[in-house]
Amino acid sequence: QFRRALVGERWAAWMHLVRRLIDVQLSDQPDSMQWKLTKNEVFTVKSFYIYLIN
């Protein structure tokens, strides 16, 4: 139960979150990190900088 009414922008934000989470699949496998902004999925400052300025 929510403490605040979900109306207007709050409702839109809630629905946005629900749509983003609907396809999430959980598993018992260990977590792994992947950086989607590079082909080899390894974080680089350059890739993050390019993402930020675009």
PDB file of N, CA and C in Angstrom:
ATOM      1  N   GLN A   1       0.847  -1.172   0.000  1.00  0.00           N
ATOM      2  CA  GLN A   1       0.000   0.000   0.000  1.00  0.00           C
ATOM      3  C   GLN A   1       0.898   1.242   0.000  1.00  0.00           C
ATOM      4  N   PHE A   2       0.557   2.194  -0.848  1.00  0.00           N
ATOM      5  CA  PHE A   2       1.333   3.419  -0.968  1.00  0.00           C
ATOM      6  C   PHE A   2       0.889   4.435   0.074  1.00  0.00           C
ATOM      7  N   ARG A   3       1.835   5.232   0.546  1.00  0.00           N
ATOM      8  CA  ARG A   3       1.512   6.287   1.506  1.00  0.00           C
ATOM      9  C   ARG A   3       0.995   7.535   0.796  1.00  0.00           C
ATOM     10  N   ARG A   4       1.382   7.704  -0.446  1.00  0.00           N
ATOM     11  CA  ARG A   4       0.938   8.864  -1.217  1.00  0.00           C
ATOM     12  C   ARG A   4       0.150   8.378  -2.417  1.00  0.00           C
ATOM     13  N   ALA A   5      -0.787   9.187  -2.846  1.00  0.00           N
ATOM     14  CA  ALA A   5      -1.585   8.843  -4.018  1.00  0.00           C
ATOM     15  C   ALA A   5      -0.723   8.928  -5.269  1.00  0.00           C
ATOM     16  N   LEU A   6      -0.859   7.956  -6.149  1.00  0.00           N
ATOM     17  CA  LEU A   6      -0.132   7.970  -7.412  1.00  0.00           C
ATOM     18  C   LEU A   6      -1.012   8.627  -8.464  1.00  0.00           C
ATOM     19  N   VAL A   7      -0.871   9.934  -8.571  1.00  0.00           N
ATOM     20  CA  VAL A   7      -1.634  10.685  -9.566  1.00  0.00           C
ATOM     21  C   VAL A   7      -0.666  11.551 -10.357  1.00  0.00           C
ATOM     22  N   GLY A   8      -1.069  11.910 -11.550  1.00  0.00           N
ATOM     23  CA  GLY A   8      -0.269  12.814 -12.373  1.00  0.00           C
ATOM     24  C   GLY A   8       1.103  12.251 -12.687  1.00  0.00           C
ATOM     25  N   GLU A   9       2.138  13.047 -12.404  1.00  0.00           N
ATOM     26  CA  GLU A   9       3.519  12.658 -12.700  1.00  0.00           C
ATOM     27  C   GLU A   9       3.955  11.439 -11.897  1.00  0.00           C
ATOM     28  N   ARG A  10       3.459  11.299 -10.685  1.00  0.00           N
ATOM     29  CA  ARG A  10       3.820  10.130  -9.878  1.00  0.00           C
ATOM     30  C   ARG A  10       3.306   8.850 -10.535  1.00  0.00           C
ATOM     31  N   TRP A  11       2.110   8.899 -11.073  1.00  0.00           N
ATOM     32  CA  TRP A  11       1.548   7.731 -11.753  1.00  0.00           C
ATOM     33  C   TRP A  11       2.360   7.416 -13.009  1.00  0.00           C
ATOM     34  N   ALA A  12       2.712   8.434 -13.748  1.00  0.00           N
ATOM     35  CA  ALA A  12       3.510   8.238 -14.966  1.00  0.00           C
ATOM     36  C   ALA A  12       4.875   7.646 -14.613  1.00  0.00           C
ATOM     37  N   ALA A  13       5.490   8.149 -13.549  1.00  0.00           N
ATOM     38  CA  ALA A  13       6.789   7.620 -13.129  1.00  0.00           C
ATOM     39  C   ALA A  13       6.659   6.167 -12.684  1.00  0.00           C
ATOM     40  N   TRP A  14       5.610   5.852 -11.962  1.00  0.00           N
ATOM     41  CA  TRP A  14       5.370   4.474 -11.511  1.00  0.00           C
ATOM     42  C   TRP A  14       5.213   3.545 -12.718  1.00  0.00           C
ATOM     43  N   MET A  15       4.413   3.935 -13.685  1.00  0.00           N
ATOM     44  CA  MET A  15       4.178   3.103 -14.854  1.00  0.00           C
ATOM     45  C   MET A  15       5.458   2.947 -15.674  1.00  0.00           C
ATOM     46  N   HIS A  16       6.274   3.989 -15.742  1.00  0.00           N
ATOM     47  CA  HIS A  16       7.567   3.893 -16.436  1.00  0.00           C
ATOM     48  C   HIS A  16       8.436   2.841 -15.749  1.00  0.00           C
ATOM     49  N   LEU A  17       8.488   2.875 -14.432  1.00  0.00           N
ATOM     50  CA  LEU A  17       9.270   1.892 -13.681  1.00  0.00           C
ATOM     51  C   LEU A  17       8.740   0.483 -13.896  1.00  0.00           C
ATOM     52  N   VAL A  18       7.438   0.312 -13.853  1.00  0.00           N
ATOM     53  CA  VAL A  18       6.828  -1.012 -14.065  1.00  0.00           C
ATOM     54  C   VAL A  18       7.167  -1.540 -15.450  1.00  0.00           C
ATOM     55  N   ARG A  19       7.076  -0.697 -16.474  1.00  0.00           N
ATOM     56  CA  ARG A  19       7.401  -1.135 -17.841  1.00  0.00           C
ATOM     57  C   ARG A  19       8.871  -1.537 -17.959  1.00  0.00           C
ATOM     58  N   ARG A  20       9.760  -0.837 -17.263  1.00  0.00           N
ATOM     59  CA  ARG A  20      11.190  -1.171 -17.312  1.00  0.00           C
ATOM     60  C   ARG A  20      11.477  -2.491 -16.601  1.00  0.00           C
ATOM     61  N   LEU A  21      10.722  -2.793 -15.547  1.00  0.00           N
ATOM     62  CA  LEU A  21      10.995  -3.980 -14.741  1.00  0.00           C
ATOM     63  C   LEU A  21      10.259  -5.230 -15.214  1.00  0.00           C
ATOM     64  N   ILE A  22       9.272  -5.085 -16.066  1.00  0.00           N
ATOM     65  CA  ILE A  22       8.425  -6.217 -16.447  1.00  0.00           C
ATOM     66  C   ILE A  22       9.225  -7.338 -17.122  1.00  0.00           C
ATOM     67  N   ASP A  23      10.280  -6.991 -17.844  1.00  0.00           N
ATOM     68  CA  ASP A  23      11.060  -7.998 -18.565  1.00  0.00           C
ATOM     69  C   ASP A  23      12.291  -8.491 -17.800  1.00  0.00           C
ATOM     70  N   VAL A  24      12.474  -8.020 -16.577  1.00  0.00           N
ATOM     71  CA  VAL A  24      13.626  -8.445 -15.783  1.00  0.00           C
ATOM     72  C   VAL A  24      13.435  -9.897 -15.360  1.00  0.00           C
ATOM     73  N   GLN A  25      14.435 -10.700 -15.618  1.00  0.00           N
ATOM     74  CA  GLN A  25      14.387 -12.110 -15.235  1.00  0.00           C
ATOM     75  C   GLN A  25      15.458 -12.364 -14.189  1.00  0.00           C
ATOM     76  N   LEU A  26      15.052 -12.904 -13.061  1.00  0.00           N
ATOM     77  CA  LEU A  26      15.985 -13.210 -11.993  1.00  0.00           C
ATOM     78  C   LEU A  26      16.426 -14.661 -12.102  1.00  0.00           C
ATOM     79  N   SER A  27      17.661 -14.915 -11.668  1.00  0.00           N
ATOM     80  CA  SER A  27      18.166 -16.283 -11.689  1.00  0.00           C
ATOM     81  C   SER A  27      19.062 -16.499 -10.470  1.00  0.00           C
ATOM     82  N   ASP A  28      19.467 -17.732 -10.280  1.00  0.00           N
ATOM     83  CA  ASP A  28      20.364 -18.072  -9.180  1.00  0.00           C
ATOM     84  C   ASP A  28      21.835 -17.956  -9.572  1.00  0.00           C
ATOM     85  N   GLN A  29      22.110 -17.539 -10.794  1.00  0.00           N
ATOM     86  CA  GLN A  29      23.478 -17.401 -11.274  1.00  0.00           C
ATOM     87  C   GLN A  29      24.153 -16.205 -10.602  1.00  0.00           C
ATOM     88  N   PRO A  30      25.462 -16.255 -10.416  1.00  0.00           N
ATOM     89  CA  PRO A  30      26.177 -15.108  -9.852  1.00  0.00           C
ATOM     90  C   PRO A  30      26.026 -13.876 -10.751  1.00  0.00           C
ATOM     91  N   ASP A  31      26.018 -12.725 -10.144  1.00  0.00           N
ATOM     92  CA  ASP A  31      25.923 -11.484 -10.899  1.00  0.00           C
ATOM     93  C   ASP A  31      27.202 -11.238 -11.687  1.00  0.00           C
ATOM     94  N   SER A  32      27.053 -10.528 -12.783  1.00  0.00           N
ATOM     95  CA  SER A  32      28.215 -10.100 -13.554  1.00  0.00           C
ATOM     96  C   SER A  32      27.956  -8.677 -14.031  1.00  0.00           C
ATOM     97  N   MET A  33      29.035  -7.957 -14.225  1.00  0.00           N
ATOM     98  CA  MET A  33      28.916  -6.574 -14.684  1.00  0.00           C
ATOM     99  C   MET A  33      29.245  -6.506 -16.166  1.00  0.00           C
ATOM    100  N   GLN A  34      28.440  -5.739 -16.890  1.00  0.00           N
ATOM    101  CA  GLN A  34      28.669  -5.545 -18.318  1.00  0.00           C
ATOM    102  C   GLN A  34      28.484  -4.070 -18.632  1.00  0.00           C
ATOM    103  N   TRP A  35      29.408  -3.510 -19.359  1.00  0.00           N
ATOM    104  CA  TRP A  35      29.337  -2.115 -19.764  1.00  0.00           C
ATOM    105  C   TRP A  35      28.886  -2.100 -21.209  1.00  0.00           C
ATOM    106  N   LYS A  36      27.655  -1.719 -21.437  1.00  0.00           N
ATOM    107  CA  LYS A  36      27.056  -1.811 -22.770  1.00  0.00           C
ATOM    108  C   LYS A  36      27.549  -0.739 -23.749  1.00  0.00           C
ATOM    109  N   LEU A  37      28.361   0.192 -23.284  1.00  0.00           N
ATOM    110  CA  LEU A  37      28.808   1.279 -24.149  1.00  0.00           C
ATOM    111  C   LEU A  37      30.093   0.977 -24.895  1.00  0.00           C
ATOM    112  N   THR A  38      30.668  -0.206 -24.688  1.00  0.00           N
ATOM    113  CA  THR A  38      31.836  -0.623 -25.455  1.00  0.00           C
ATOM    114  C   THR A  38      31.590  -2.020 -26.009  1.00  0.00           C
ATOM    115  N   LYS A  39      32.260  -2.336 -27.093  1.00  0.00           N
ATOM    116  CA  LYS A  39      32.053  -3.645 -27.727  1.00  0.00           C
ATOM    117  C   LYS A  39      32.482  -4.800 -26.835  1.00  0.00           C
ATOM    118  N   ASN A  40      33.559  -4.599 -26.083  1.00  0.00           N
ATOM    119  CA  ASN A  40      34.038  -5.697 -25.230  1.00  0.00           C
ATOM    120  C   ASN A  40      33.413  -5.671 -23.829  1.00  0.00           C
ATOM    121  N   GLU A  41      32.471  -4.753 -23.621  1.00  0.00           N
ATOM    122  CA  GLU A  41      31.697  -4.631 -22.371  1.00  0.00           C
ATOM    123  C   GLU A  41      32.559  -4.326 -21.152  1.00  0.00           C
ATOM    124  N   VAL A  42      33.683  -3.641 -21.380  1.00  0.00           N
ATOM    125  CA  VAL A  42      34.565  -3.219 -20.293  1.00  0.00           C
ATOM    126  C   VAL A  42      34.468  -1.699 -20.178  1.00  0.00           C
ATOM    127  N   PHE A  43      34.309  -1.204 -18.946  1.00  0.00           N
ATOM    128  CA  PHE A  43      34.187   0.230 -18.709  1.00  0.00           C
ATOM    129  C   PHE A  43      35.449   0.971 -19.123  1.00  0.00           C
ATOM    130  N   THR A  44      35.242   2.108 -19.794  1.00  0.00           N
ATOM    131  CA  THR A  44      36.327   3.043 -20.051  1.00  0.00           C
ATOM    132  C   THR A  44      35.807   4.446 -19.784  1.00  0.00           C
ATOM    133  N   VAL A  45      36.683   5.303 -19.308  1.00  0.00           N
ATOM    134  CA  VAL A  45      36.298   6.686 -19.068  1.00  0.00           C
ATOM    135  C   VAL A  45      35.884   7.338 -20.380  1.00  0.00           C
ATOM    136  N   LYS A  46      36.584   7.016 -21.448  1.00  0.00           N
ATOM    137  CA  LYS A  46      36.277   7.589 -22.756  1.00  0.00           C
ATOM    138  C   LYS A  46      34.847   7.260 -23.176  1.00  0.00           C
ATOM    139  N   SER A  47      34.433   6.016 -23.035  1.00  0.00           N
ATOM    140  CA  SER A  47      33.077   5.640 -23.442  1.00  0.00           C
ATOM    141  C   SER A  47      32.038   6.353 -22.582  1.00  0.00           C
ATOM    142  N   PHE A  48      32.320   6.521 -21.306  1.00  0.00           N
ATOM    143  CA  PHE A  48      31.395   7.223 -20.421  1.00  0.00           C
ATOM    144  C   PHE A  48      31.319   8.701 -20.786  1.00  0.00           C
ATOM    145  N   TYR A  49      32.464   9.304 -21.081  1.00  0.00           N
ATOM    146  CA  TYR A  49      32.505  10.715 -21.471  1.00  0.00           C
ATOM    147  C   TYR A  49      31.712  10.935 -22.756  1.00  0.00           C
ATOM    148  N   ILE A  50      31.917  10.085 -23.730  1.00  0.00           N
ATOM    149  CA  ILE A  50      31.181  10.209 -25.005  1.00  0.00           C
ATOM    150  C   ILE A  50      29.691  10.067 -24.763  1.00  0.00           C
ATOM    151  N   TYR A  51      29.314   9.144 -23.903  1.00  0.00           N
ATOM    152  CA  TYR A  51      27.896   8.968 -23.561  1.00  0.00           C
ATOM    153  C   TYR A  51      27.342  10.245 -22.925  1.00  0.00           C
ATOM    154  N   LEU A  52      28.096  10.847 -22.010  1.00  0.00           N
ATOM    155  CA  LEU A  52      27.628  12.042 -21.317  1.00  0.00           C
ATOM    156  C   LEU A  52      27.471  13.245 -22.242  1.00  0.00           C
ATOM    157  N   ILE A  53      28.377  13.416 -23.189  1.00  0.00           N
ATOM    158  CA  ILE A  53      28.294  14.610 -24.040  1.00  0.00           C
ATOM    159  C   ILE A  53      27.277  14.452 -25.167  1.00  0.00           C
ATOM    160  N   ASN A  54      26.834  13.245 -25.437  1.00  0.00           N
ATOM    161  CA  ASN A  54      25.830  13.038 -26.495  1.00  0.00           C
ATOM    162  C   ASN A  54      24.472  13.194 -25.973  1.00  0.00           C
TER     163      ASN A  54
END
